[in-house]
Amino acid sequence: MNSTCERMKLFHSTPNSPNTPCFFFSFLLLFNSCAHVQSVSDIKDVYNHLFIPIEERPAGKEINTRMPTATSTRPPTRTTAVHSQTADPSHLANITSSQSNNTVGALVQYQLSCTLDKVFCAKVNEAVASAINTFTQVVTIKNNMTIWISYYNFCDKRCSNSTYGWGAPTSQFTLPFFDDGADLNYVYPQALAKQLAPYSNTSVWADHDVDIEINHDNYLSGVDWNKAKSDGWNGSSVPEGGKYWFINDTVIKQHQIDIRYIVLHELLHGLGFISAWAAYFWTDASPFRALVDGFVDPSSLQIVTPSPYWYVNQDTGPTFITGFQPTMIFDKFLVTVGTGAAHTNLSTVGFDMQNFCVQDSDAFIINFVKEFNASSQSADAHILWKAMTESKSLRFDFFAPLTPNSSFNTNPYLKQTYQSMTLSTGLDVLSSEFEHYDRVNNRPGIAISHVDNQYGSTPDFLMTRNYITGKTLEEIVETAYNAIPAINYTTNSANGTTLAQTYRSPIGPGILRILDSLGYSTVLTQSNYTTDGAVKTYKSKSVCDDSNNSYAISKVNPVASGAYRVLWKEGGHGCSWGYFIVLVMASLVIY
């Protein structure tokens, strides 16, 4: 057995990951009408684009860029885009595509795939480089990180005009090999796992760490086509004035959003700003709901749980659920504060739910729902559902910083302000209209993976659910930071000189504090990825650990178990989809 496999347990990996003795992939596609997937490459394409739900918000050349961020001695990063020609999309004439393989820092690289004309793709590339530079100015990266970004018309694959994009970890890991380090009871996104692991080169890592996709259809929805034609647009390029504003565009219009804002937001989701808790059986866009509708009392579906372990028997077709997976490291810090579940730590509740498991016929999805509702764990699941229908009922509680000289200890304003942050909850968060933004993807946890809208006018605006329109990032940052005391801190230069800095990043201090908590080393804490003193959670071993992890292997040809999955349902645009389920399994035989 590969020595890496003996020390690390893989919970999820992408189909692009190298084939090792540690894990394997199986795929089952169930579908009717409107689409016909005929090859493994088709499956991979769907998987790569459907891992996390697309988020909706209501509201070629050498470049040299710098975003508004913490004052730093680091020079602006120079990146060079490399373009390649491909076939023209049918909806625009004379359009080419570009792909960039750029370095925005010594250890952070990105690849950009853009399916529009060269001039427009150069604007996208400049915005992407600038956004990633903003991240690297305030988060220290120890081991290589690669970000994959795709900019294209979502309607080329499936229509979702009102969506901006999505961001996701490519793979997720438990890290059980530390005696005193990462918390082995939680799942870490690959980008963070690579920083915390004692070795950086291993065959289990996917070839890139974060996936981001941005929807060009949404840009086009903001174009004034009559004005574009009167200005001389002839259809051979992308018209100006769409919903996204780019560096060096004219003055930002009221309907526009700075695209760097969108890239940064989705990047943070891909870095681990994401929860595994969701109403997986309630939302009407979820295939789970469709499979049990009419067979169980609807009230029995009003539950909030971690991600289920599930699989489909490829011989007979039924869906089986055996129990619940470990939650994300983000979830370690979540506490409910609603009237129905006051001060309930979701870590404790999650561990208890992971003690519920069933096998054989009890795991058939309808039976699973009934068995779970008869269990002691279901009471908490129903209480959480009720709590999360209330606004401001979920909180991210901060533990003490890992380093005593952290700015969150030494700066009075930061110490007082950032004891916790309120996350986005409310009935709309549990509804398909907000969680399944275009009814294409199913990752219900995404909606609560934002801070409450009360932070929209503060430096922590970046991770609210609603984008601010009509202002550039520089303008938003200027307004937000002018309303609070200056955040001063120090860093050490390469020659050992202490440098005074002022923090004014689009990644607000509260959002940075969350990244600190997950385990990243930032300019305000500077942990350098040491985890001495990190608070670990105790979880007693359960029979369900072995049952869930090996259950699918012991059954007859199951095709998915224990990995994050892709569930897809789409409607509208004259296309009546059935349920199209792509089940992806990455199973390990040993820690």
Coordinates of C-alpha atoms in Angstrom, one line a residue:
M1 CA 0.0 0.0 0.0
N2 CA 1.2 3.5 -0.8
S3 CA 2.7 5.0 2.3
T4 CA 0.6 8.2 1.8
C5 CA -2.5 6.0 1.8
E6 CA -1.5 4.6 5.1
R7 CA -1.4 8.0 6.7
M8 CA -4.2 9.9 5.0
K9 CA -7.8 9.1 4.4
L10 CA -9.4 10.5 1.3
F11 CA -13.0 11.5 1.5
H12 CA -13.4 13.0 -1.9
S13 CA -11.3 13.5 -5.0
T14 CA -12.0 14.6 -8.6
P15 CA -12.0 12.4 -11.6
N16 CA -8.9 14.2 -12.7
S17 CA -6.9 13.0 -9.8
P18 CA -4.2 10.4 -10.5
N19 CA -5.2 6.8 -10.3
T20 CA -3.5 5.3 -7.3
P21 CA -4.1 2.0 -5.4
C22 CA -5.8 4.1 -2.7
F23 CA -9.0 4.9 -4.4
F24 CA -11.3 4.3 -7.4
F25 CA -14.2 6.0 -9.1
S26 CA -17.5 4.7 -10.2
F27 CA -20.2 6.5 -12.0
L28 CA -23.9 5.9 -12.5
L29 CA -26.1 8.2 -14.6
L30 CA -29.8 8.1 -14.2
F31 CA -31.6 10.4 -16.6
N32 CA -34.6 10.9 -18.9
S33 CA -35.2 13.2 -21.8
C34 CA -33.4 16.2 -23.0
A35 CA -29.9 14.9 -22.5
H36 CA -27.9 11.9 -23.4
V37 CA -24.5 11.4 -21.8
Q38 CA -22.5 8.9 -23.8
S39 CA -19.0 8.9 -22.6
V40 CA -16.8 9.1 -19.5
S41 CA -15.6 12.5 -20.7
D42 CA -19.2 13.7 -20.6
I43 CA -19.6 12.5 -17.1
K44 CA -16.4 14.3 -16.0
D45 CA -17.6 17.4 -17.7
V46 CA -20.9 17.3 -15.8
Y47 CA -19.1 16.5 -12.5
N48 CA -16.6 19.2 -12.8
H49 CA -19.3 21.8 -13.3
L50 CA -21.8 20.6 -10.7
F51 CA -20.0 20.1 -7.5
I52 CA -21.3 23.2 -5.7
P53 CA -24.5 25.1 -6.4
I54 CA -24.3 28.1 -8.6
E55 CA -24.8 31.3 -6.5
E56 CA -27.3 33.9 -7.5
R57 CA -27.3 37.5 -6.2
P58 CA -30.3 39.8 -6.6
A59 CA -29.1 42.8 -6.6
G60 CA -3.1 37.5 -23.7
K61 CA -1.2 40.6 -22.7
E62 CA 1.3 41.4 -20.0
I63 CA -0.4 43.0 -17.0
N64 CA 0.7 44.7 -13.8
T65 CA -2.0 44.9 -11.2
R66 CA -2.5 45.5 -7.5
M67 CA -5.8 45.4 -5.6
P68 CA -6.7 47.5 -2.5
T69 CA -5.3 45.4 0.3
A70 CA -3.1 45.5 3.4
T71 CA -0.2 47.8 3.0
S72 CA 2.7 45.6 1.9
T73 CA 6.2 45.7 0.7
R74 CA 5.5 42.9 -1.8
P75 CA 5.8 44.2 -5.4
P76 CA 2.9 44.0 -7.8
T77 CA 2.9 40.6 -9.5
R78 CA 3.5 40.4 -13.3
T79 CA 1.6 37.7 -15.1
T80 CA 1.6 36.7 -18.8
A81 CA -1.4 35.1 -20.4
V82 CA -1.0 32.5 -23.1
H83 CA -3.9 32.2 -25.6
S84 CA -5.0 29.4 -27.9
Q85 CA -7.6 29.4 -30.7
T86 CA -10.6 27.1 -30.6
A87 CA -13.8 26.8 -32.6
D88 CA -16.2 29.8 -32.5
P89 CA -19.2 29.5 -30.2
S90 CA -22.4 29.6 -32.3
H91 CA -24.0 32.6 -30.5
L92 CA -21.2 35.1 -31.4
A93 CA -19.2 35.4 -34.5
N94 CA -15.4 35.4 -34.7
I95 CA -14.9 34.6 -31.0
T96 CA -11.8 32.8 -29.8
S97 CA -10.9 31.2 -26.5
S98 CA -8.0 31.7 -24.3
Q99 CA -6.3 29.7 -21.6
S100 CA -3.8 31.2 -19.1
N101 CA -1.3 29.4 -16.9
N102 CA -0.1 32.2 -14.7
T103 CA 1.8 32.7 -11.5
V104 CA 0.5 35.3 -9.2
G105 CA 3.0 34.6 -6.4
A106 CA 5.8 32.2 -5.7
L107 CA 3.5 29.5 -4.6
V108 CA 0.1 30.4 -6.1
Q109 CA -0.8 29.7 -9.7
Y110 CA -4.0 29.8 -11.7
Q111 CA -5.2 28.5 -15.0
L112 CA -7.9 30.5 -16.8
S113 CA -10.1 29.1 -19.5
C114 CA -12.1 31.8 -21.3
T115 CA -14.3 31.1 -24.3
L116 CA -14.7 34.7 -25.6
D117 CA -12.6 37.0 -27.8
K118 CA -9.0 37.7 -26.9
V119 CA -9.5 41.3 -25.9
F120 CA -12.4 40.4 -23.5
C121 CA -10.5 37.4 -22.1
A122 CA -7.5 39.6 -21.5
K123 CA -9.8 41.8 -19.3
V124 CA -11.0 38.6 -17.5
N125 CA -7.4 37.5 -17.0
E126 CA -6.4 40.9 -15.5
A127 CA -9.3 40.8 -13.1
V128 CA -8.6 37.2 -12.0
A129 CA -4.9 38.0 -11.4
S130 CA -5.8 41.1 -9.4
A131 CA -8.3 39.2 -7.3
I132 CA -5.9 36.4 -6.5
N133 CA -3.1 38.9 -5.7
T134 CA -5.5 40.4 -3.1
F135 CA -5.8 37.0 -1.4
T136 CA -2.0 36.4 -1.4
Q137 CA -1.4 39.8 0.2
V138 CA -3.2 38.8 3.4
V139 CA -3.0 35.0 3.5
T140 CA 0.4 33.2 3.6
I141 CA 0.7 30.2 1.4
K142 CA 3.4 27.6 2.4
N143 CA 2.9 24.9 -0.2
N144 CA 1.9 25.2 -3.9
M145 CA -1.7 26.2 -4.6
T146 CA -3.3 26.0 -8.1
I147 CA -6.7 27.6 -8.9
W148 CA -8.7 26.6 -12.0
I149 CA -11.0 29.3 -13.3
S150 CA -13.5 29.0 -16.2
Y151 CA -15.2 31.9 -17.8
Y152 CA -17.9 31.0 -20.3
N153 CA -21.6 31.0 -21.2
F154 CA -23.3 28.7 -18.8
C155 CA -26.1 28.3 -21.4
D156 CA -23.5 26.4 -23.5
K157 CA -24.0 23.6 -21.1
R158 CA -27.3 24.5 -19.2
C159 CA -29.1 27.8 -19.0
S160 CA -28.8 29.8 -15.8
N161 CA -28.8 33.4 -16.9
S162 CA -29.3 34.8 -13.5
T163 CA -26.4 33.2 -11.8
Y164 CA -22.9 34.7 -11.3
G165 CA -20.8 31.6 -10.7
W166 CA -19.6 29.1 -8.1
G167 CA -16.5 28.1 -6.2
A168 CA -15.6 24.7 -4.7
P169 CA -12.7 22.7 -3.3
T170 CA -11.6 20.1 -5.8
S171 CA -11.0 17.5 -3.1
Q172 CA -11.5 17.2 0.6
F173 CA -9.5 15.2 3.2
T174 CA -9.3 14.1 6.8
L175 CA -5.9 14.6 8.3
P176 CA -5.4 11.8 10.8
F177 CA -1.6 11.7 10.8
F178 CA -0.9 14.5 13.3
D179 CA -0.3 13.8 17.0
D180 CA -0.9 17.5 17.6
G181 CA -2.2 19.2 14.6
A182 CA -5.3 19.3 12.4
D183 CA -8.6 18.1 13.9
L184 CA -9.1 14.6 12.5
N185 CA -12.8 14.7 13.2
Y186 CA -13.4 17.2 10.3
V187 CA -12.9 17.3 6.6
Y188 CA -10.4 19.9 5.1
P189 CA -10.5 21.4 1.6
Q190 CA -7.4 20.4 -0.4
A191 CA -6.0 23.9 -0.5
L192 CA -5.8 24.0 3.3
A193 CA -4.9 20.3 3.7
K194 CA -1.8 20.9 1.6
Q195 CA -0.7 23.7 3.9
L196 CA -1.2 21.6 7.1
A197 CA 0.2 18.3 5.8
P198 CA 3.8 17.5 6.8
Y199 CA 4.7 16.8 3.2
S200 CA 3.6 18.6 0.1
N201 CA 4.3 16.1 -2.7
T202 CA 1.9 13.2 -2.8
S203 CA -0.1 11.4 -5.5
V204 CA -3.4 11.9 -3.6
W205 CA -3.7 15.6 -4.3
A206 CA -5.9 16.6 -7.3
D207 CA -4.0 18.5 -9.9
H208 CA -5.6 21.8 -8.8
D209 CA -7.0 22.9 -5.5
V210 CA -9.9 25.2 -6.2
D211 CA -12.5 25.3 -9.0
I212 CA -14.2 28.5 -10.0
E213 CA -16.7 29.2 -12.8
I214 CA -18.0 32.6 -13.8
N215 CA -21.1 32.9 -16.0
H216 CA -20.8 35.1 -19.0
D217 CA -24.6 34.9 -19.6
N218 CA -25.1 37.1 -16.6
Y219 CA -22.7 39.7 -18.0
L220 CA -24.7 39.8 -21.2
S221 CA -28.0 40.2 -19.3
G222 CA -26.8 43.7 -18.4
V223 CA -25.9 44.8 -21.9
D224 CA -27.9 47.6 -23.5
W225 CA -28.1 46.0 -27.0
N226 CA -29.6 49.0 -28.7
K227 CA -26.9 51.3 -27.4
A228 CA -24.2 48.7 -28.3
K229 CA -25.5 48.6 -31.9
S230 CA -25.7 52.4 -32.1
D231 CA -22.1 52.5 -30.8
G232 CA -21.0 50.4 -33.7
W233 CA -21.0 46.9 -32.2
N234 CA -21.1 44.4 -35.1
G235 CA -21.3 41.0 -33.3
S236 CA -17.7 40.1 -33.7
S237 CA -16.7 40.8 -30.1
V238 CA -18.2 41.1 -26.6
P239 CA -20.1 44.4 -26.2
E240 CA -19.2 46.8 -23.4
G241 CA -21.5 47.7 -20.5
G242 CA -22.6 44.3 -19.2
K243 CA -23.2 43.3 -15.6
Y244 CA -19.6 42.9 -14.8
W245 CA -17.2 45.9 -14.4
F246 CA -13.5 45.4 -15.3
I247 CA -10.3 47.2 -14.4
N248 CA -9.8 50.1 -16.9
D249 CA -13.5 50.2 -17.9
T250 CA -15.2 53.5 -17.8
V251 CA -16.9 54.7 -14.6
I252 CA -18.8 51.8 -13.1
K253 CA -22.6 51.9 -13.8
Q254 CA -25.2 51.4 -11.1
H255 CA -26.2 47.9 -12.4
Q256 CA -22.6 46.6 -12.5
I257 CA -20.5 44.5 -10.1
D258 CA -16.7 44.6 -10.0
I259 CA -15.8 41.1 -11.3
R260 CA -12.9 40.9 -8.9
Y261 CA -15.5 40.9 -6.1
I262 CA -17.1 37.8 -7.6
V263 CA -13.8 36.0 -8.1
L264 CA -12.7 36.7 -4.6
H265 CA -16.0 35.6 -3.1
E266 CA -16.0 32.3 -5.0
L267 CA -12.3 31.7 -4.2
L268 CA -13.0 31.8 -0.5
H269 CA -15.8 29.2 -0.9
G270 CA -13.2 27.0 -2.7
L271 CA -10.7 27.6 0.1
G272 CA -13.2 26.2 2.7
F273 CA -15.7 28.9 3.5
I274 CA -18.4 26.2 3.2
S275 CA -20.7 24.1 5.5
A276 CA -21.8 20.5 5.2
W277 CA -25.1 21.2 7.2
A278 CA -28.2 21.5 5.1
A279 CA -31.9 20.5 4.7
Y280 CA -30.9 17.7 2.3
F281 CA -34.4 16.1 2.2
W282 CA -36.5 19.2 2.2
T283 CA -35.7 21.4 -0.8
D284 CA -37.9 20.5 -3.8
A285 CA -34.9 20.8 -6.2
S286 CA -33.1 17.9 -4.4
P287 CA -33.5 14.4 -5.9
F288 CA -33.6 13.1 -2.4
R289 CA -36.9 14.9 -1.9
A290 CA -38.3 13.6 -5.2
L291 CA -37.4 10.0 -4.2
V292 CA -39.5 10.1 -1.0
D293 CA -42.3 12.5 -1.8
G294 CA -45.6 10.9 -1.2
F295 CA -44.1 8.0 0.8
V296 CA -43.4 9.8 4.0
D297 CA -45.0 12.6 6.1
P298 CA -43.6 15.9 4.7
S299 CA -42.9 17.0 8.3
S300 CA -40.4 14.2 8.6
L301 CA -38.3 15.9 5.9
Q302 CA -37.9 19.1 7.8
I303 CA -34.5 18.2 9.2
V304 CA -31.1 19.7 8.9
T305 CA -28.2 17.2 8.9
P306 CA -24.6 16.7 7.8
S307 CA -24.1 15.3 4.3
P308 CA -25.4 11.7 4.0
Y309 CA -23.4 8.7 3.1
W310 CA -25.3 7.2 0.1
Y311 CA -25.1 5.1 -2.9
V312 CA -27.1 3.5 -5.7
N313 CA -27.1 -0.2 -6.3
Q314 CA -26.2 -0.4 -10.0
D315 CA -28.0 -3.8 -10.5
T316 CA -31.4 -2.7 -9.1
G317 CA -31.3 1.1 -9.1
P318 CA -32.6 2.1 -5.7
T319 CA -30.9 4.8 -3.6
F320 CA -29.6 3.8 -0.2
I321 CA -28.4 6.0 2.7
T322 CA -26.4 4.5 5.5
G323 CA -25.7 7.4 7.8
F324 CA -23.9 10.8 7.9
Q325 CA -20.5 12.0 7.0
P326 CA -18.0 14.0 9.1
T327 CA -18.6 17.7 8.6
M328 CA -16.3 20.4 7.2
I329 CA -13.7 22.2 9.3
F330 CA -15.9 25.3 8.9
D331 CA -18.6 23.5 10.8
K332 CA -16.5 23.0 13.9
F333 CA -17.2 26.6 15.0
L334 CA -20.9 26.8 14.3
V335 CA -23.3 27.5 17.2
T336 CA -27.1 28.0 17.0
V337 CA -28.6 30.9 18.9
G338 CA -32.2 30.6 17.9
T339 CA -35.1 30.3 20.4
G340 CA -35.6 26.6 19.6
A341 CA -31.9 25.6 19.8
A342 CA -30.2 28.2 21.9
H343 CA -26.4 27.8 22.1
T344 CA -26.3 24.4 20.5
N345 CA -22.8 23.5 19.3
L346 CA -23.1 21.8 15.9
S347 CA -20.0 19.8 16.5
T348 CA -21.7 17.9 19.4
V349 CA -24.9 17.4 17.4
G350 CA -22.9 16.3 14.3
F351 CA -21.0 13.7 16.3
D352 CA -24.2 12.4 17.7
M353 CA -25.8 12.1 14.2
Q354 CA -22.7 10.3 13.0
N355 CA -23.7 7.6 15.5
F356 CA -26.8 6.8 13.6
C357 CA -26.4 4.3 10.8
V358 CA -28.4 1.5 9.1
Q359 CA -27.7 -1.2 6.7
D360 CA -29.4 -3.6 4.3
S361 CA -33.1 -2.9 3.6
D362 CA -33.2 -0.2 6.4
A363 CA -30.8 1.8 4.2
F364 CA -33.3 2.1 1.3
I365 CA -34.0 5.9 1.2
I366 CA -37.6 5.7 2.3
N367 CA -36.8 3.4 5.1
F368 CA -33.8 5.5 6.1
V369 CA -36.0 8.6 6.5
K370 CA -38.5 6.6 8.6
E371 CA -35.7 5.0 10.7
F372 CA -34.0 8.3 11.3
N373 CA -37.2 10.0 12.4
A374 CA -37.7 7.3 14.9
S375 CA -34.2 7.7 16.3
S376 CA -33.1 9.9 19.2
Q377 CA -30.9 12.0 16.8
S378 CA -33.9 13.2 14.8
A379 CA -35.1 15.5 17.6
D380 CA -32.0 17.7 17.1
A381 CA -32.3 17.6 13.3
H382 CA -35.9 19.0 13.6
I383 CA -34.8 21.6 16.1
L384 CA -32.0 22.7 13.8
W385 CA -34.5 23.0 10.9
K386 CA -36.7 25.2 12.9
A387 CA -33.8 27.3 14.2
M388 CA -32.4 27.9 10.7
T389 CA -35.7 29.2 9.5
E390 CA -35.2 32.1 11.8
S391 CA -32.8 34.9 10.8
K392 CA -29.6 35.4 12.7
S393 CA -29.9 32.0 14.4
L394 CA -26.5 30.7 13.5
R395 CA -23.1 32.0 14.7
F396 CA -19.5 31.3 13.9
D397 CA -17.7 31.4 17.3
F398 CA -14.0 32.2 17.3
F399 CA -11.6 30.3 19.5
A400 CA -8.6 32.0 21.0
P401 CA -6.0 32.9 18.3
L402 CA -3.2 30.4 17.8
T403 CA -0.5 33.0 18.4
P404 CA -0.5 35.3 21.5
N405 CA 0.7 38.3 19.4
S406 CA -2.2 37.9 17.0
S407 CA -3.8 41.3 16.1
F408 CA -7.0 39.8 17.3
N409 CA -5.4 39.7 20.8
T410 CA -3.5 43.0 20.7
N411 CA -5.8 45.3 18.8
P412 CA -8.6 46.5 21.1
Y413 CA -11.1 47.0 18.2
L414 CA -10.5 43.6 16.7
K415 CA -10.5 41.9 20.1
Q416 CA -13.9 43.4 21.0
T417 CA -15.6 43.1 17.6
Y418 CA -14.6 39.6 16.5
Q419 CA -15.7 37.2 19.2
S420 CA -18.2 35.7 16.7
M421 CA -19.9 36.4 13.4
T422 CA -23.5 35.8 12.5
L423 CA -24.1 33.6 9.5
S424 CA -26.9 33.8 6.9
T425 CA -30.1 31.9 8.0
G426 CA -33.8 32.3 7.5
L427 CA -36.6 30.5 5.7
D428 CA -35.4 31.7 2.3
V429 CA -32.1 30.0 3.0
L430 CA -33.8 26.6 3.3
S431 CA -35.9 27.2 0.1
S432 CA -35.0 26.0 -3.3
E433 CA -35.5 29.5 -4.7
F434 CA -32.4 30.7 -2.8
E435 CA -30.4 27.5 -2.3
H436 CA -30.7 26.0 -5.7
Y437 CA -30.1 29.2 -7.6
D438 CA -30.9 27.9 -11.0
R439 CA -32.2 24.4 -10.1
V440 CA -29.1 22.8 -11.6
N441 CA -27.0 21.9 -8.6
N442 CA -27.7 20.5 -5.2
R443 CA -25.4 21.6 -2.4
P444 CA -27.9 23.0 0.1
G445 CA -25.2 24.0 2.6
I446 CA -24.0 26.8 0.3
A447 CA -26.7 29.2 1.4
I448 CA -25.6 29.2 5.1
S449 CA -22.0 29.5 4.0
H450 CA -22.3 33.2 4.0
V451 CA -22.3 35.9 6.7
D452 CA -25.5 37.7 7.5
N453 CA -26.4 40.7 5.4
Q454 CA -25.9 43.0 8.4
Y455 CA -22.2 42.9 7.4
G456 CA -22.9 44.4 3.9
S457 CA -21.9 47.9 5.0
T458 CA -18.8 46.8 7.0
P459 CA -15.3 45.7 5.9
D460 CA -16.7 42.1 6.0
F461 CA -19.0 42.7 3.0
L462 CA -17.3 40.1 0.8
M463 CA -19.0 37.0 2.0
T464 CA -22.6 38.2 2.3
R465 CA -25.2 36.7 0.0
N466 CA -25.8 40.0 -1.9
Y467 CA -23.3 41.8 -4.1
I468 CA -22.9 45.5 -3.9
T469 CA -23.5 47.1 -7.3
G470 CA -22.4 50.4 -8.7
K471 CA -19.1 50.6 -6.8
T472 CA -15.6 49.3 -7.5
L473 CA -13.8 47.2 -4.8
E474 CA -11.6 50.3 -4.1
E475 CA -14.7 52.4 -3.4
I476 CA -16.4 49.8 -1.2
V477 CA -13.2 49.3 0.8
E478 CA -12.7 53.0 1.2
T479 CA -16.2 53.6 2.6
A480 CA -16.2 50.5 4.9
Y481 CA -12.7 51.1 6.5
N482 CA -13.2 54.8 6.9
A483 CA -16.1 54.0 9.3
I484 CA -13.9 52.0 11.7
P485 CA -10.6 52.6 13.7
A486 CA -7.4 52.0 11.8
I487 CA -6.2 48.4 12.0
N488 CA -2.4 48.6 12.4
Y489 CA -0.1 45.6 12.6
T490 CA 3.5 44.7 12.0
T491 CA 5.3 42.3 9.7
N492 CA 9.0 41.4 9.3
S493 CA 10.8 41.9 6.0
A494 CA 13.2 39.4 4.5
N495 CA 16.1 41.2 6.2
G496 CA 14.4 41.1 9.6
T497 CA 13.3 44.7 9.7
T498 CA 9.9 45.3 11.4
L499 CA 7.5 47.1 9.2
A500 CA 4.3 49.0 10.2
Q501 CA 1.2 48.1 8.2
T502 CA -2.4 49.2 8.0
Y503 CA -5.0 46.6 7.1
R504 CA -7.5 47.6 4.4
S505 CA -8.3 44.5 2.4
P506 CA -11.5 43.5 0.6
I507 CA -11.1 40.3 2.7
G508 CA -12.4 42.0 5.9
P509 CA -10.9 41.3 9.3
G510 CA -13.8 39.1 10.3
I511 CA -13.6 37.1 7.1
L512 CA -9.8 36.8 7.7
R513 CA -10.5 35.7 11.3
I514 CA -12.6 32.8 9.9
L515 CA -9.8 31.8 7.6
D516 CA -7.5 32.0 10.7
S517 CA -9.9 29.7 12.5
L518 CA -10.0 27.1 9.7
G519 CA -6.2 26.9 9.9
Y520 CA -4.8 29.4 7.3
S521 CA -1.9 31.6 8.3
T522 CA -2.8 35.3 7.8
V523 CA -1.1 38.6 8.2
L524 CA -3.1 39.4 11.4
T525 CA -2.3 36.1 13.2
Q526 CA 0.9 34.8 11.4
S527 CA 0.6 31.3 12.7
N528 CA 2.9 29.9 10.0
Y529 CA 0.6 26.8 10.0
T530 CA 1.7 25.7 13.4
T531 CA -1.1 24.1 15.3
D532 CA 0.3 23.9 18.8
G533 CA -2.5 24.9 21.1
A534 CA -5.3 24.4 18.6
V535 CA -8.5 23.3 20.3
K536 CA -9.2 19.7 19.3
T537 CA -12.7 18.1 19.6
Y538 CA -13.1 14.7 21.2
K539 CA -15.2 12.2 19.4
S540 CA -15.5 8.6 20.7
K541 CA -15.3 5.9 18.1
S542 CA -18.6 4.7 16.8
V543 CA -19.6 1.4 15.1
C544 CA -20.9 3.7 12.3
D545 CA -17.4 4.8 11.4
D546 CA -16.5 1.4 10.0
S547 CA -20.0 0.7 8.8
N548 CA -20.3 3.8 6.7
N549 CA -16.8 3.9 5.4
S550 CA -16.8 0.3 4.2
Y551 CA -20.5 -0.3 3.7
A552 CA -20.6 0.3 -0.1
I553 CA -17.6 -2.0 -0.6
S554 CA -19.3 -4.9 1.1
K555 CA -22.5 -4.6 -0.9
V556 CA -23.1 -5.8 -4.5
N557 CA -21.6 -3.3 -6.9
P558 CA -22.7 0.0 -5.3
V559 CA -21.5 3.0 -7.1
A560 CA -21.3 5.8 -4.5
S561 CA -20.6 6.0 -0.8
G562 CA -19.1 8.4 1.6
A563 CA -17.9 11.0 -1.0
Y564 CA -19.4 14.4 -1.7
R565 CA -21.7 13.9 -4.5
V566 CA -23.4 15.7 -7.4
L567 CA -27.1 15.9 -7.6
W568 CA -28.6 17.6 -10.5
K569 CA -32.1 18.6 -11.4
E570 CA -32.9 21.3 -14.0
G571 CA -36.1 22.8 -15.3
G572 CA -37.1 25.6 -17.6
H573 CA -36.0 26.9 -20.9
G574 CA -38.2 24.4 -22.7
C575 CA -36.3 21.4 -21.4
S576 CA -38.1 19.0 -19.0
W577 CA -35.3 17.3 -17.2
G578 CA -35.7 14.2 -15.1
Y579 CA -33.3 13.6 -12.4
F580 CA -29.8 13.3 -13.5
I581 CA -27.6 11.9 -10.8
V582 CA -23.9 11.7 -11.1
L583 CA -22.6 9.6 -8.3
V584 CA -18.9 9.8 -7.7
M585 CA -17.0 7.6 -5.3
A586 CA -13.5 7.8 -4.0
S587 CA -13.0 5.0 -1.5
L588 CA -10.0 4.2 0.6
V589 CA -9.1 0.9 2.0
I590 CA -7.0 2.1 4.9
Y591 CA -6.1 5.2 6.9

